[in-house]
């Protein structure tokens, strides 16, 4: 079994998905010291200067996709938040899977699936954490932070990765328990979101299924499985 590492890669997520489609069952993860075309949810770009960020995608060959597949993203977000809390930060979670410190994004999770040659559907979980980024471009400075900026000290990327993956491995995919843990760190309430069909509203939390509870201007609250943070 192998964990592929590249000094630079356009996207660990894309490379991991290619490994699944090629039935490279020996590959368990793909990591890069720098991503030149990293992406988050909705194909959002991820800022990743060389050697400063954790950028890794895990291939869950032997972990069947749960009936509620979105629990994977929630569980990994909780695992990441717990790891960063142990490093002296006070992380919060913004639905569905952004990790915040001091109100700014320090990490994010991306869950996708790909089909192997044998027809198996495999989940790929991408994890990005800003570890030692000293400054951000002007357009990101008010929205993003790093462990270095939050704690005043540098952090070993490998140690951060090991802690996150260990936490995830110890986490039963019990939706109820994960939702409760997410709620204990929830920074979603009061945030503005846009649902795919165009509804715009204010988040009032998440429901027991892990869906976003969105209140629109008419006061109606509905649960939405997908929405874009504004």
PDB file of C-alpha atoms in Angstrom:
ATOM      1  CA  UNK A   1       0.000   0.000   0.000  1.00  0.00           C
ATOM      2  CA  UNK A   2       1.295   3.442  -0.801  1.00  0.00           C
ATOM      3  CA  UNK A   3       0.787   7.045   0.160  1.00  0.00           C
ATOM      4  CA  UNK A   4       1.804   9.131  -2.837  1.00  0.00           C
ATOM      5  CA  UNK A   5       3.610  12.406  -2.168  1.00  0.00           C
ATOM      6  CA  UNK A   6       4.403  15.092  -4.733  1.00  0.00           C
ATOM      7  CA  UNK A   7       6.311  18.327  -4.236  1.00  0.00           C
ATOM      8  CA  UNK A   8       3.759  19.979  -6.490  1.00  0.00           C
ATOM      9  CA  UNK A   9       0.513  18.809  -8.044  1.00  0.00           C
ATOM     10  CA  UNK A  10      -2.391  20.601  -9.702  1.00  0.00           C
ATOM     11  CA  UNK A  11      -4.898  18.893  -7.377  1.00  0.00           C
ATOM     12  CA  UNK A  12      -4.541  15.992  -4.951  1.00  0.00           C
ATOM     13  CA  UNK A  13      -8.258  15.383  -5.328  1.00  0.00           C
ATOM     14  CA  UNK A  14      -8.100  15.050  -9.097  1.00  0.00           C
ATOM     15  CA  UNK A  15      -5.071  12.755  -8.900  1.00  0.00           C
ATOM     16  CA  UNK A  16      -6.738  10.555  -6.285  1.00  0.00           C
ATOM     17  CA  UNK A  17      -9.886  10.307  -8.410  1.00  0.00           C
ATOM     18  CA  UNK A  18      -7.739   9.220 -11.355  1.00  0.00           C
ATOM     19  CA  UNK A  19      -6.188   6.515  -9.160  1.00  0.00           C
ATOM     20  CA  UNK A  20      -9.658   5.215  -8.333  1.00  0.00           C
ATOM     21  CA  UNK A  21     -10.739   5.158 -11.960  1.00  0.00           C
ATOM     22  CA  UNK A  22      -7.529   3.275 -12.827  1.00  0.00           C
ATOM     23  CA  UNK A  23      -8.239   0.806  -9.998  1.00  0.00           C
ATOM     24  CA  UNK A  24      -4.944   1.684  -8.259  1.00  0.00           C
ATOM     25  CA  UNK A  25      -5.938  -0.081  -5.054  1.00  0.00           C
ATOM     26  CA  UNK A  26      -2.387   0.208  -3.764  1.00  0.00           C
ATOM     27  CA  UNK A  27      -2.824   3.978  -3.411  1.00  0.00           C
ATOM     28  CA  UNK A  28      -4.425   5.039  -0.139  1.00  0.00           C
ATOM     29  CA  UNK A  29      -3.747   8.766  -0.249  1.00  0.00           C
ATOM     30  CA  UNK A  30      -2.299  11.503  -2.423  1.00  0.00           C
ATOM     31  CA  UNK A  31      -0.488  14.430  -0.813  1.00  0.00           C
ATOM     32  CA  UNK A  32       1.249  17.478  -2.258  1.00  0.00           C
ATOM     33  CA  UNK A  33       3.573  20.095  -0.838  1.00  0.00           C
ATOM     34  CA  UNK A  34       1.880  22.580  -3.119  1.00  0.00           C
ATOM     35  CA  UNK A  35      -1.296  22.551  -5.189  1.00  0.00           C
ATOM     36  CA  UNK A  36      -1.298  24.728  -8.272  1.00  0.00           C
ATOM     37  CA  UNK A  37      -4.985  24.184  -9.047  1.00  0.00           C
ATOM     38  CA  UNK A  38      -6.414  23.037  -5.733  1.00  0.00           C
ATOM     39  CA  UNK A  39     -10.127  23.352  -5.364  1.00  0.00           C
ATOM     40  CA  UNK A  40     -12.788  23.303  -2.700  1.00  0.00           C
ATOM     41  CA  UNK A  41     -16.523  22.846  -2.898  1.00  0.00           C
ATOM     42  CA  UNK A  42     -18.115  24.315  -6.048  1.00  0.00           C
ATOM     43  CA  UNK A  43     -14.619  24.282  -7.622  1.00  0.00           C
ATOM     44  CA  UNK A  44     -13.463  27.179  -5.430  1.00  0.00           C
ATOM     45  CA  UNK A  45      -9.720  27.773  -5.607  1.00  0.00           C
ATOM     46  CA  UNK A  46      -7.544  26.904  -2.621  1.00  0.00           C
ATOM     47  CA  UNK A  47      -4.542  29.143  -1.866  1.00  0.00           C
ATOM     48  CA  UNK A  48      -1.528  26.880  -1.264  1.00  0.00           C
ATOM     49  CA  UNK A  49       1.978  28.394  -1.202  1.00  0.00           C
ATOM     50  CA  UNK A  50       4.809  25.819  -1.412  1.00  0.00           C
ATOM     51  CA  UNK A  51       5.363  23.827   1.763  1.00  0.00           C
ATOM     52  CA  UNK A  52       2.926  25.767   3.935  1.00  0.00           C
ATOM     53  CA  UNK A  53      -0.302  23.768   3.742  1.00  0.00           C
ATOM     54  CA  UNK A  54      -1.635  20.301   4.297  1.00  0.00           C
ATOM     55  CA  UNK A  55      -3.129  19.161   1.005  1.00  0.00           C
ATOM     56  CA  UNK A  56      -4.129  15.509   0.961  1.00  0.00           C
ATOM     57  CA  UNK A  57      -6.841  13.293  -0.485  1.00  0.00           C
ATOM     58  CA  UNK A  58      -7.723   9.982   1.131  1.00  0.00           C
ATOM     59  CA  UNK A  59      -9.112   7.094  -0.901  1.00  0.00           C
ATOM     60  CA  UNK A  60     -11.530   5.018   1.172  1.00  0.00           C
ATOM     61  CA  UNK A  61     -11.203   1.731  -0.704  1.00  0.00           C
ATOM     62  CA  UNK A  62     -12.300  -0.467   2.173  1.00  0.00           C
ATOM     63  CA  UNK A  63     -14.845   1.824   3.794  1.00  0.00           C
ATOM     64  CA  UNK A  64     -18.269   1.367   2.177  1.00  0.00           C
ATOM     65  CA  UNK A  65     -20.093   4.566   1.349  1.00  0.00           C
ATOM     66  CA  UNK A  66     -22.733   5.073   4.052  1.00  0.00           C
ATOM     67  CA  UNK A  67     -26.431   5.423   3.295  1.00  0.00           C
ATOM     68  CA  UNK A  68     -26.056   9.108   4.161  1.00  0.00           C
ATOM     69  CA  UNK A  69     -22.773   9.816   2.367  1.00  0.00           C
ATOM     70  CA  UNK A  70     -22.596  13.428   3.550  1.00  0.00           C
ATOM     71  CA  UNK A  71     -21.725  12.091   7.010  1.00  0.00           C
ATOM     72  CA  UNK A  72     -18.199  11.533   5.677  1.00  0.00           C
ATOM     73  CA  UNK A  73     -17.633  15.261   5.202  1.00  0.00           C
ATOM     74  CA  UNK A  74     -19.151  16.151   8.555  1.00  0.00           C
ATOM     75  CA  UNK A  75     -17.053  13.487  10.281  1.00  0.00           C
ATOM     76  CA  UNK A  76     -13.817  14.638   8.667  1.00  0.00           C
ATOM     77  CA  UNK A  77     -14.594  18.266   9.519  1.00  0.00           C
ATOM     78  CA  UNK A  78     -15.089  17.282  13.155  1.00  0.00           C
ATOM     79  CA  UNK A  79     -11.870  15.238  13.065  1.00  0.00           C
ATOM     80  CA  UNK A  80      -9.951  18.206  11.687  1.00  0.00           C
ATOM     81  CA  UNK A  81     -11.441  20.606  14.225  1.00  0.00           C
ATOM     82  CA  UNK A  82     -10.542  18.289  17.098  1.00  0.00           C
ATOM     83  CA  UNK A  83      -6.962  18.053  15.796  1.00  0.00           C
ATOM     84  CA  UNK A  84      -6.620  21.834  15.551  1.00  0.00           C
ATOM     85  CA  UNK A  85      -8.114  22.302  18.992  1.00  0.00           C
ATOM     86  CA  UNK A  86      -5.320  20.127  20.389  1.00  0.00           C
ATOM     87  CA  UNK A  87      -2.841  22.571  18.834  1.00  0.00           C
ATOM     88  CA  UNK A  88      -4.119  25.444  20.955  1.00  0.00           C
ATOM     89  CA  UNK A  89      -6.787  26.953  18.712  1.00  0.00           C
ATOM     90  CA  UNK A  90     -10.524  27.290  19.265  1.00  0.00           C
ATOM     91  CA  UNK A  91     -11.901  25.967  15.964  1.00  0.00           C
ATOM     92  CA  UNK A  92     -15.467  26.378  14.802  1.00  0.00           C
ATOM     93  CA  UNK A  93     -17.278  24.651  11.940  1.00  0.00           C
ATOM     94  CA  UNK A  94     -19.233  26.314   9.164  1.00  0.00           C
ATOM     95  CA  UNK A  95     -21.628  24.018   7.358  1.00  0.00           C
ATOM     96  CA  UNK A  96     -21.033  21.821   5.604  1.00  0.00           C
ATOM     97  CA  UNK A  97     -17.326  21.361   6.211  1.00  0.00           C
ATOM     98  CA  UNK A  98     -15.295  24.550   6.600  1.00  0.00           C
ATOM     99  CA  UNK A  99     -13.026  24.793   9.643  1.00  0.00           C
ATOM    100  CA  UNK A 100     -12.677  28.295  11.078  1.00  0.00           C
ATOM    101  CA  UNK A 101     -10.316  29.868  13.584  1.00  0.00           C
ATOM    102  CA  UNK A 102     -10.915  33.425  14.772  1.00  0.00           C
ATOM    103  CA  UNK A 103     -13.823  33.594  12.360  1.00  0.00           C
ATOM    104  CA  UNK A 104     -11.641  32.923   9.324  1.00  0.00           C
ATOM    105  CA  UNK A 105     -11.256  29.780   7.254  1.00  0.00           C
ATOM    106  CA  UNK A 106      -8.226  27.683   8.167  1.00  0.00           C
ATOM    107  CA  UNK A 107      -9.262  24.427   6.514  1.00  0.00           C
ATOM    108  CA  UNK A 108     -11.824  22.706   4.373  1.00  0.00           C
ATOM    109  CA  UNK A 109     -13.056  19.288   3.339  1.00  0.00           C
ATOM    110  CA  UNK A 110     -14.166  18.044  -0.071  1.00  0.00           C
ATOM    111  CA  UNK A 111     -15.906  14.686  -0.520  1.00  0.00           C
ATOM    112  CA  UNK A 112     -16.405  13.179  -3.971  1.00  0.00           C
ATOM    113  CA  UNK A 113     -16.899   9.725  -5.407  1.00  0.00           C
ATOM    114  CA  UNK A 114     -15.363   7.924  -8.365  1.00  0.00           C
ATOM    115  CA  UNK A 115     -15.993   4.585 -10.024  1.00  0.00           C
ATOM    116  CA  UNK A 116     -13.239   1.978 -10.207  1.00  0.00           C
ATOM    117  CA  UNK A 117     -12.863  -0.343 -13.195  1.00  0.00           C
ATOM    118  CA  UNK A 118     -14.686  -3.113 -11.336  1.00  0.00           C
ATOM    119  CA  UNK A 119     -17.711  -0.869 -10.857  1.00  0.00           C
ATOM    120  CA  UNK A 120     -17.042  -0.102  -7.191  1.00  0.00           C
ATOM    121  CA  UNK A 121     -17.990   3.391  -6.083  1.00  0.00           C
ATOM    122  CA  UNK A 122     -15.264   4.799  -3.864  1.00  0.00           C
ATOM    123  CA  UNK A 123     -15.273   7.908  -1.702  1.00  0.00           C
ATOM    124  CA  UNK A 124     -12.355  10.336  -1.908  1.00  0.00           C
ATOM    125  CA  UNK A 125     -11.985  12.872   0.892  1.00  0.00           C
ATOM    126  CA  UNK A 126      -9.808  15.894   0.319  1.00  0.00           C
ATOM    127  CA  UNK A 127      -8.465  17.788   3.324  1.00  0.00           C
ATOM    128  CA  UNK A 128      -6.799  21.173   3.183  1.00  0.00           C
ATOM    129  CA  UNK A 129      -5.377  23.049   6.167  1.00  0.00           C
ATOM    130  CA  UNK A 130      -3.434  26.296   6.121  1.00  0.00           C
ATOM    131  CA  UNK A 131      -0.570  25.424   8.444  1.00  0.00           C
ATOM    132  CA  UNK A 132       2.298  27.880   8.005  1.00  0.00           C
ATOM    133  CA  UNK A 133       0.971  30.519   5.610  1.00  0.00           C
ATOM    134  CA  UNK A 134       2.478  33.817   6.810  1.00  0.00           C
ATOM    135  CA  UNK A 135       0.221  36.106   4.773  1.00  0.00           C
ATOM    136  CA  UNK A 136      -2.667  35.902   2.333  1.00  0.00           C
ATOM    137  CA  UNK A 137      -3.454  37.889  -0.806  1.00  0.00           C
ATOM    138  CA  UNK A 138      -5.517  41.003  -0.234  1.00  0.00           C
ATOM    139  CA  UNK A 139      -8.683  39.336  -1.540  1.00  0.00           C
ATOM    140  CA  UNK A 140      -8.356  36.522   1.029  1.00  0.00           C
ATOM    141  CA  UNK A 141      -6.857  38.312   4.039  1.00  0.00           C
ATOM    142  CA  UNK A 142     -10.199  39.011   5.700  1.00  0.00           C
ATOM    143  CA  UNK A 143     -11.528  35.487   5.044  1.00  0.00           C
ATOM    144  CA  UNK A 144      -8.599  33.111   5.590  1.00  0.00           C
ATOM    145  CA  UNK A 145      -6.069  32.388   8.299  1.00  0.00           C
ATOM    146  CA  UNK A 146      -3.445  29.779   9.172  1.00  0.00           C
ATOM    147  CA  UNK A 147      -2.270  27.928  12.244  1.00  0.00           C
ATOM    148  CA  UNK A 148       0.856  30.086  12.168  1.00  0.00           C
ATOM    149  CA  UNK A 149      -1.150  33.307  12.233  1.00  0.00           C
ATOM    150  CA  UNK A 150      -3.565  31.975  14.855  1.00  0.00           C
ATOM    151  CA  UNK A 151      -0.991  30.586  17.293  1.00  0.00           C
ATOM    152  CA  UNK A 152       2.148  32.556  16.529  1.00  0.00           C
ATOM    153  CA  UNK A 153       4.169  29.430  15.876  1.00  0.00           C
ATOM    154  CA  UNK A 154       4.819  27.066  12.996  1.00  0.00           C
ATOM    155  CA  UNK A 155       3.357  23.570  12.915  1.00  0.00           C
ATOM    156  CA  UNK A 156       4.640  20.393  11.325  1.00  0.00           C
ATOM    157  CA  UNK A 157       2.361  19.494   8.412  1.00  0.00           C
ATOM    158  CA  UNK A 158       2.900  15.761   8.914  1.00  0.00           C
ATOM    159  CA  UNK A 159       1.888  15.959  12.549  1.00  0.00           C
ATOM    160  CA  UNK A 160      -1.294  17.829  11.641  1.00  0.00           C
ATOM    161  CA  UNK A 161      -2.127  15.217   8.997  1.00  0.00           C
ATOM    162  CA  UNK A 162      -1.515  12.279  11.328  1.00  0.00           C
ATOM    163  CA  UNK A 163      -3.735  13.784  14.011  1.00  0.00           C
ATOM    164  CA  UNK A 164      -6.617  14.453  11.614  1.00  0.00           C
ATOM    165  CA  UNK A 165      -6.486  10.992  10.033  1.00  0.00           C
ATOM    166  CA  UNK A 166      -6.237   9.287  13.419  1.00  0.00           C
ATOM    167  CA  UNK A 167      -9.249  11.217  14.674  1.00  0.00           C
ATOM    168  CA  UNK A 168     -11.246  10.260  11.590  1.00  0.00           C
ATOM    169  CA  UNK A 169     -10.299   6.603  11.950  1.00  0.00           C
ATOM    170  CA  UNK A 170     -11.533   6.575  15.532  1.00  0.00           C
ATOM    171  CA  UNK A 171     -14.836   8.245  14.671  1.00  0.00           C
ATOM    172  CA  UNK A 172     -17.819   5.918  14.172  1.00  0.00           C
ATOM    173  CA  UNK A 173     -19.943   7.175  11.298  1.00  0.00           C
ATOM    174  CA  UNK A 174     -22.929   7.675  13.577  1.00  0.00           C
ATOM    175  CA  UNK A 175     -24.808  10.589  12.060  1.00  0.00           C
ATOM    176  CA  UNK A 176     -26.566  11.564  15.277  1.00  0.00           C
ATOM    177  CA  UNK A 177     -23.365  11.719  17.293  1.00  0.00           C
ATOM    178  CA  UNK A 178     -21.488  13.583  14.570  1.00  0.00           C
ATOM    179  CA  UNK A 179     -24.285  16.129  14.166  1.00  0.00           C
ATOM    180  CA  UNK A 180     -24.237  16.792  17.909  1.00  0.00           C
ATOM    181  CA  UNK A 181     -20.457  17.239  17.872  1.00  0.00           C
ATOM    182  CA  UNK A 182     -20.748  19.549  14.860  1.00  0.00           C
ATOM    183  CA  UNK A 183     -23.394  21.608  16.659  1.00  0.00           C
ATOM    184  CA  UNK A 184     -21.063  22.061  19.629  1.00  0.00           C
ATOM    185  CA  UNK A 185     -18.692  23.979  17.332  1.00  0.00           C
ATOM    186  CA  UNK A 186     -21.253  25.416  14.912  1.00  0.00           C
ATOM    187  CA  UNK A 187     -20.470  28.820  13.428  1.00  0.00           C
ATOM    188  CA  UNK A 188     -23.159  28.453  10.778  1.00  0.00           C
ATOM    189  CA  UNK A 189     -26.007  30.272  12.536  1.00  0.00           C
ATOM    190  CA  UNK A 190     -26.514  33.735  11.099  1.00  0.00           C
ATOM    191  CA  UNK A 191     -24.510  33.045   7.946  1.00  0.00           C
ATOM    192  CA  UNK A 192     -26.016  33.785   4.546  1.00  0.00           C
ATOM    193  CA  UNK A 193     -26.420  30.950   2.036  1.00  0.00           C
ATOM    194  CA  UNK A 194     -27.805  30.446  -1.439  1.00  0.00           C
ATOM    195  CA  UNK A 195     -29.580  27.185  -2.229  1.00  0.00           C
ATOM    196  CA  UNK A 196     -29.162  25.645  -5.714  1.00  0.00           C
ATOM    197  CA  UNK A 197     -32.636  26.681  -6.855  1.00  0.00           C
ATOM    198  CA  UNK A 198     -31.851  30.312  -6.082  1.00  0.00           C
ATOM    199  CA  UNK A 199     -33.335  30.724  -2.618  1.00  0.00           C
ATOM    200  CA  UNK A 200     -31.215  32.967  -0.416  1.00  0.00           C
ATOM    201  CA  UNK A 201     -31.554  32.983   3.329  1.00  0.00           C
ATOM    202  CA  UNK A 202     -29.963  32.968   6.759  1.00  0.00           C
ATOM    203  CA  UNK A 203     -28.808  29.779   8.449  1.00  0.00           C
ATOM    204  CA  UNK A 204     -30.483  28.896  11.728  1.00  0.00           C
ATOM    205  CA  UNK A 205     -28.464  25.705  12.313  1.00  0.00           C
ATOM    206  CA  UNK A 206     -28.457  22.149  11.018  1.00  0.00           C
ATOM    207  CA  UNK A 207     -31.119  19.490  11.437  1.00  0.00           C
ATOM    208  CA  UNK A 208     -30.732  15.932  12.707  1.00  0.00           C
ATOM    209  CA  UNK A 209     -29.908  14.714   9.193  1.00  0.00           C
ATOM    210  CA  UNK A 210     -27.027  17.156   8.926  1.00  0.00           C
ATOM    211  CA  UNK A 211     -28.850  19.390   6.456  1.00  0.00           C
ATOM    212  CA  UNK A 212     -28.735  23.170   6.610  1.00  0.00           C
ATOM    213  CA  UNK A 213     -31.764  24.909   8.109  1.00  0.00           C
ATOM    214  CA  UNK A 214     -32.293  27.995   5.974  1.00  0.00           C
ATOM    215  CA  UNK A 215     -34.679  30.838   6.807  1.00  0.00           C
ATOM    216  CA  UNK A 216     -35.692  32.860   3.766  1.00  0.00           C
ATOM    217  CA  UNK A 217     -36.956  36.453   3.791  1.00  0.00           C
ATOM    218  CA  UNK A 218     -40.564  35.274   4.082  1.00  0.00           C
ATOM    219  CA  UNK A 219     -39.686  33.653   7.403  1.00  0.00           C
ATOM    220  CA  UNK A 220     -40.060  30.103   6.107  1.00  0.00           C
ATOM    221  CA  UNK A 221     -37.448  27.650   7.399  1.00  0.00           C
ATOM    222  CA  UNK A 222     -36.545  24.629   5.291  1.00  0.00           C
ATOM    223  CA  UNK A 223     -33.839  21.976   5.372  1.00  0.00           C
ATOM    224  CA  UNK A 224     -31.552  21.997   2.330  1.00  0.00           C
ATOM    225  CA  UNK A 225     -28.935  19.324   1.563  1.00  0.00           C
ATOM    226  CA  UNK A 226     -26.781  21.678  -0.486  1.00  0.00           C
ATOM    227  CA  UNK A 227     -26.157  25.411  -0.407  1.00  0.00           C
ATOM    228  CA  UNK A 228     -23.395  27.911  -1.149  1.00  0.00           C
ATOM    229  CA  UNK A 229     -22.021  30.153   1.585  1.00  0.00           C
ATOM    230  CA  UNK A 230     -22.222  33.805   0.555  1.00  0.00           C
TER     231      UNK A 230
END
